[in-house]
Short mmCIF file of N, CA and C in Angstrom, two decimals:
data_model
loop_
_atom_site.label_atom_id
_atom_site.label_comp_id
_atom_site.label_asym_id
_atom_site.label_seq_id
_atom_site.Cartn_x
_atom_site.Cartn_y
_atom_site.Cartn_z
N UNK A 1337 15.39 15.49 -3.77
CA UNK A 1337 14.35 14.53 -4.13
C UNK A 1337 14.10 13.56 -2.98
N UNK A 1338 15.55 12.69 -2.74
CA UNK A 1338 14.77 12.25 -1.30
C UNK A 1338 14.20 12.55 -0.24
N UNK A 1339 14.40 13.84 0.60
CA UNK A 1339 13.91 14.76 1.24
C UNK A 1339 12.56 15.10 1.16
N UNK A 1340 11.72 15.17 -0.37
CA UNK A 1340 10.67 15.01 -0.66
C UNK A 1340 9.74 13.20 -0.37
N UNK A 1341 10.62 12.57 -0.45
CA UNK A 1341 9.89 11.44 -0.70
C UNK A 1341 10.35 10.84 0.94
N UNK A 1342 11.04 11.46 1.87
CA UNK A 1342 11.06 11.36 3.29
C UNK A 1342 9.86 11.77 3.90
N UNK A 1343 9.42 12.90 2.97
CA UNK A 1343 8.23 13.66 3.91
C UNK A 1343 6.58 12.92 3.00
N UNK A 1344 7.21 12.71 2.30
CA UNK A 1344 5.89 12.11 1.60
C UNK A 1344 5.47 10.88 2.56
N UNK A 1345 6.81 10.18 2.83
CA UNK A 1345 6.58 8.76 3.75
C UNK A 1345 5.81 8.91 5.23
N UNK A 1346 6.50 9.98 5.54
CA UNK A 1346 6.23 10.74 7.15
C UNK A 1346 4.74 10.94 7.19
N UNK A 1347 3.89 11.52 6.06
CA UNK A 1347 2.86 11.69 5.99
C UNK A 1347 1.99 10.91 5.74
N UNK A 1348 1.93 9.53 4.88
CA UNK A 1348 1.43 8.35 4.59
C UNK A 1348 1.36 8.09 6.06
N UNK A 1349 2.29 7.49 6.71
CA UNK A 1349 2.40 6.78 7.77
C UNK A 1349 1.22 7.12 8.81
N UNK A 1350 1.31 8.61 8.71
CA UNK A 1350 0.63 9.32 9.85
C UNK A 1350 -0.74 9.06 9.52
N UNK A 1351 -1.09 9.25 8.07
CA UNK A 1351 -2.47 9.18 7.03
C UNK A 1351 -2.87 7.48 7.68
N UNK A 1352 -2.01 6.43 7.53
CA UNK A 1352 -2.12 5.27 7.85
C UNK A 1352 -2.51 5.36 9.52
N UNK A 1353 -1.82 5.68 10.69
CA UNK A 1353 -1.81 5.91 12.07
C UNK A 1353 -3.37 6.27 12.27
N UNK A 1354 -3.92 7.48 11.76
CA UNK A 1354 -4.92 8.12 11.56
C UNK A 1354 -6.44 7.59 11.12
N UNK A 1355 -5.69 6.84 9.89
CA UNK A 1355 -7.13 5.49 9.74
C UNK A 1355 -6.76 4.63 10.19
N UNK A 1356 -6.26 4.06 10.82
CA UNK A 1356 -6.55 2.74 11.83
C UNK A 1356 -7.29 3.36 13.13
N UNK A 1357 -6.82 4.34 13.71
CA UNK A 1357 -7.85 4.82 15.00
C UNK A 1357 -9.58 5.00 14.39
N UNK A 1358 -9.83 4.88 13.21
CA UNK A 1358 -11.17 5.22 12.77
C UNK A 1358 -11.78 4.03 12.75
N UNK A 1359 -11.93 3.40 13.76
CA UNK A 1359 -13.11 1.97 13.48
C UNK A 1359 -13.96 1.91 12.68
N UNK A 1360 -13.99 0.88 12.09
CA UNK A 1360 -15.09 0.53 10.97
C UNK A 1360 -14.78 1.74 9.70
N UNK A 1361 -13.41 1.71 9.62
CA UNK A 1361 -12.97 2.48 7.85
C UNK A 1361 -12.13 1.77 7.78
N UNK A 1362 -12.45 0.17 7.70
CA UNK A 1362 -11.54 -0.95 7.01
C UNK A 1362 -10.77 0.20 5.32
N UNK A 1363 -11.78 0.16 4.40
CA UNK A 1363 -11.12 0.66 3.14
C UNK A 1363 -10.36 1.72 3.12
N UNK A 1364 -10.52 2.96 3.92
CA UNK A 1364 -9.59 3.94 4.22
C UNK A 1364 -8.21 3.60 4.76
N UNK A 1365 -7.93 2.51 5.78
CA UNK A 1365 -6.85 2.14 6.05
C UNK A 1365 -6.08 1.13 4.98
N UNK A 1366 -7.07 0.90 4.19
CA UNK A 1366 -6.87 -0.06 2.94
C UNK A 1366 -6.06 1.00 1.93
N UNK A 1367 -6.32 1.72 1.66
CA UNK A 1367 -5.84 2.87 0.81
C UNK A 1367 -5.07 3.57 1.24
N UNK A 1368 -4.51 4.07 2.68
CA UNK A 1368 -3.16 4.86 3.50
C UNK A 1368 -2.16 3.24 2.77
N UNK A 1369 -2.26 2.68 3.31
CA UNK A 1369 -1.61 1.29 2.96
C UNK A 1369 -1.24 1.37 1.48
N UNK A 1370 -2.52 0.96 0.72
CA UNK A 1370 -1.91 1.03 -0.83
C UNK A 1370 -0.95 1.90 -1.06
N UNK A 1371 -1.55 3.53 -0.80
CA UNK A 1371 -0.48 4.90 -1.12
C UNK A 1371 0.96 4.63 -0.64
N UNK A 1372 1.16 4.09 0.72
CA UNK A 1372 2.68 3.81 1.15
C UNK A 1372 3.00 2.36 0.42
N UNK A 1373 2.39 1.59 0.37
CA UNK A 1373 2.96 0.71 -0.58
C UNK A 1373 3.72 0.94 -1.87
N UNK A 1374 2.54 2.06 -2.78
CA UNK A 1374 3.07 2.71 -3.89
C UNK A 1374 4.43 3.48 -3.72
N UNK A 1375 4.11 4.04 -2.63
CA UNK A 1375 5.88 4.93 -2.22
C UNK A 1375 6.83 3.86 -2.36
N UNK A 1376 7.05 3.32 -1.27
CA UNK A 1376 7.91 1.95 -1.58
C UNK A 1376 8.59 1.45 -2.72
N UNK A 1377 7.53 1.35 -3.09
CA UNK A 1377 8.11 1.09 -4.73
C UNK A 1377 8.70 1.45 -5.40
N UNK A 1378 8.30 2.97 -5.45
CA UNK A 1378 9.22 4.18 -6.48
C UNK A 1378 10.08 4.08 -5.49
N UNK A 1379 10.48 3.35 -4.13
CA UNK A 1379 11.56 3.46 -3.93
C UNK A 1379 12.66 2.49 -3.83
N UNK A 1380 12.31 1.82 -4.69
CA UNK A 1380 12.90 0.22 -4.60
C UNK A 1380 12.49 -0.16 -2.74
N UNK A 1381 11.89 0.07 -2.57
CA UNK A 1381 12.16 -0.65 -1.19
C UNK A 1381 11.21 -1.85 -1.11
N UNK A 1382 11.04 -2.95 -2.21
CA UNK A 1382 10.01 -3.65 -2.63
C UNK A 1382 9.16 -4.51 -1.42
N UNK A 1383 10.21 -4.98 -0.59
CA UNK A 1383 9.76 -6.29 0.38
C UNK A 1383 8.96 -5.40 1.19
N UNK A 1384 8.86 -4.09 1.63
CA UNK A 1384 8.25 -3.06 2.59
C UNK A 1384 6.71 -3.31 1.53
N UNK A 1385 7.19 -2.87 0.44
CA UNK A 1385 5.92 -2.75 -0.81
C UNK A 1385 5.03 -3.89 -0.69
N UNK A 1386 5.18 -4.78 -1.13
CA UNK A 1386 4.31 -5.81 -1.14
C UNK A 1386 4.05 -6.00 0.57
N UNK A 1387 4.52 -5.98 1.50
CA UNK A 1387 4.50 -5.81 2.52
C UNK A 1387 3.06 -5.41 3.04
N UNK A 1388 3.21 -3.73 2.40
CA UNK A 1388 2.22 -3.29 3.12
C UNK A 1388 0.69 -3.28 1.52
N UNK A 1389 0.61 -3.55 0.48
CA UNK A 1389 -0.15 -4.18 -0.45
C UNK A 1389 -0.46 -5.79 -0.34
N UNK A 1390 -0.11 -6.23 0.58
CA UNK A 1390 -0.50 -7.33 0.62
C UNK A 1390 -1.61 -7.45 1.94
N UNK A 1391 -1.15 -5.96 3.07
CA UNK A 1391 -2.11 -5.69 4.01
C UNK A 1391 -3.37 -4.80 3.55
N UNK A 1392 -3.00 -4.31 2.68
CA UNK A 1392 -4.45 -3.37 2.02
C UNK A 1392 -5.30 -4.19 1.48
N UNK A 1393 -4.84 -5.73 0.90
CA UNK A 1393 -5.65 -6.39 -0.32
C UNK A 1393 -6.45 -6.73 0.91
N UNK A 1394 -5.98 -7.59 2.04
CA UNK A 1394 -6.42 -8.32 2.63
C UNK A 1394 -7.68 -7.75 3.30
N UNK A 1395 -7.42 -6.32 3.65
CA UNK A 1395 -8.59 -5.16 4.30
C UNK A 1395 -9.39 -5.24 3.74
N UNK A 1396 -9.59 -5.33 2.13
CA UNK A 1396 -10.30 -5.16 1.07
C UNK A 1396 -11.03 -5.99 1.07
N UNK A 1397 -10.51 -7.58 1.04
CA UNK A 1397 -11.04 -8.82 0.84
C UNK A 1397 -12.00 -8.99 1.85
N UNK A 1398 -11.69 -8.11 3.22
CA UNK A 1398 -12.11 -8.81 4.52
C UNK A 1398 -13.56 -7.42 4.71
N UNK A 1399 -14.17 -6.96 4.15
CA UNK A 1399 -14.55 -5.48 3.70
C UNK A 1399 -15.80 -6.19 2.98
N UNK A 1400 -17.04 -5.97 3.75
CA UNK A 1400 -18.69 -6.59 2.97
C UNK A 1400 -18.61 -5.58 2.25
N UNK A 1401 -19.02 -5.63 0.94
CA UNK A 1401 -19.22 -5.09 -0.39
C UNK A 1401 -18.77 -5.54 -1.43
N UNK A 1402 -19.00 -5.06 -2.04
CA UNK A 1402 -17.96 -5.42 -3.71
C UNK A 1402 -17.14 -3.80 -3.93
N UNK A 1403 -15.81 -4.32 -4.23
CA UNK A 1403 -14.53 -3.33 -3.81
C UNK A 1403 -13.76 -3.92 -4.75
N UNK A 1404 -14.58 -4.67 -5.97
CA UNK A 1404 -13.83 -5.58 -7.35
C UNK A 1404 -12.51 -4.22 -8.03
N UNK A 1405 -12.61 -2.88 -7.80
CA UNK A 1405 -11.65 -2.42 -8.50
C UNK A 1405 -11.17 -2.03 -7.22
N UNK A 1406 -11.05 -1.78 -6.71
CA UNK A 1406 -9.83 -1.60 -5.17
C UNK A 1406 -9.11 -3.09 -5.26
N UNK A 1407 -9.81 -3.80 -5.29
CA UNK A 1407 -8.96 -5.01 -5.44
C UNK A 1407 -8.07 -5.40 -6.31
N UNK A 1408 -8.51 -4.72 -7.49
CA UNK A 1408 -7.88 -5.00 -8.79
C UNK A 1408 -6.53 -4.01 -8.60
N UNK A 1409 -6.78 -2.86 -7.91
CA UNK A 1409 -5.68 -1.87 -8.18
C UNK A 1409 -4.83 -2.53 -7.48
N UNK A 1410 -5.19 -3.05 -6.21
CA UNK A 1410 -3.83 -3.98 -5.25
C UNK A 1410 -3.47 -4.58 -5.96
N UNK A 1411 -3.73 -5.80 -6.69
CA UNK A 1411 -3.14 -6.81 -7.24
C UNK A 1411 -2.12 -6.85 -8.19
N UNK A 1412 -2.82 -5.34 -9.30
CA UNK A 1412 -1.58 -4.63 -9.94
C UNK A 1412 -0.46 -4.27 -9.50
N UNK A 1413 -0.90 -3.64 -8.49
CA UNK A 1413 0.37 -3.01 -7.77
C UNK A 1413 1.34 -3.68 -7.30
N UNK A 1414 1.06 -5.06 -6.89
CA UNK A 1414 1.68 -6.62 -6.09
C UNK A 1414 2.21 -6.89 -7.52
N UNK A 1415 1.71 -7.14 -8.61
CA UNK A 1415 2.21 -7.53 -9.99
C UNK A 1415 3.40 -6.52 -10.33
N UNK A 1416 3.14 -5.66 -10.48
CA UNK A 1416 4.45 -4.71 -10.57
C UNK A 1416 5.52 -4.72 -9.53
N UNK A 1417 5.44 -4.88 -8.14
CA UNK A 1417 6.81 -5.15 -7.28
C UNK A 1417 7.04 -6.55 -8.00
N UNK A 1418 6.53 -7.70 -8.50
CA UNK A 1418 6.60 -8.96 -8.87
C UNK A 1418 7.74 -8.28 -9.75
N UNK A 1419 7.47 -7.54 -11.30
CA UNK A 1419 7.92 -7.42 -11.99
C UNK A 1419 9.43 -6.55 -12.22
N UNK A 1420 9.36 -5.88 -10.99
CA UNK A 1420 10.41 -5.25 -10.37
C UNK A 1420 11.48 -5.99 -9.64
N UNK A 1421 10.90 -7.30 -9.37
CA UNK A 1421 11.99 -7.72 -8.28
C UNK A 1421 12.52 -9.10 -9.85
N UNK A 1422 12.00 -8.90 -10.64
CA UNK A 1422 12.21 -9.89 -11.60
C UNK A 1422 11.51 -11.34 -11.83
N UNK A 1423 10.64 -11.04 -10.68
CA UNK A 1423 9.69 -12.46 -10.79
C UNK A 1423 8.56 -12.46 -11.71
N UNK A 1424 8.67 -12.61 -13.11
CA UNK A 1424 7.98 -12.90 -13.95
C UNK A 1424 6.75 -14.03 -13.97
N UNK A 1425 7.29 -15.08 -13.15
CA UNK A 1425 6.32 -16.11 -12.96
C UNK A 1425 5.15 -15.58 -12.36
N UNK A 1426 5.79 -15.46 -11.09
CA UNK A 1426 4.89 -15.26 -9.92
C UNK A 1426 3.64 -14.28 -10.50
#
């Protein structure tokens, strides 16, 4: 299983590497980001998680359009490492 989720990472990363060389696909690099964020997670590796969901929101935010549910999915996703690491408040 980890072996799987080694290569899953290996490939995000690259997916991530890949849209950042694409100028002007702010949201595509917004979404390599979310997806490895999501990895993270399922891997407890939370501070990496919000880490890199806190760089996708920001892509999003910084992104002319309305992207109201891309945004929404980050924020969830930031709410759930919240809820994972036990921070209920936050």
């Amino acid at each position: 299983h980890q072996a799987r989720l080694d290569e899953a990472e290996t490939m995000l990363k690259r997916s991530l590497a890949a849209s950042r060389d694409m100028k002007g696909r702010e949201l595509r690099v917004a979404l390599a980001l979310g997806n490895l964020g999501q990895l993270y997670m399922r891997q407890k590796r939370l501070a990496l998680a919000e880490q890199r969901l806190r760089e996708g929101l920001e892509l999003v935010a910084q992104t002319p359009g309305d992207h109201a549910l891309l945004e929404a999915q980050f924020l969830q996703d930031l709410g759930s490492v919240r809820v994972e690491n036990g921070d209920l408040a936050r």
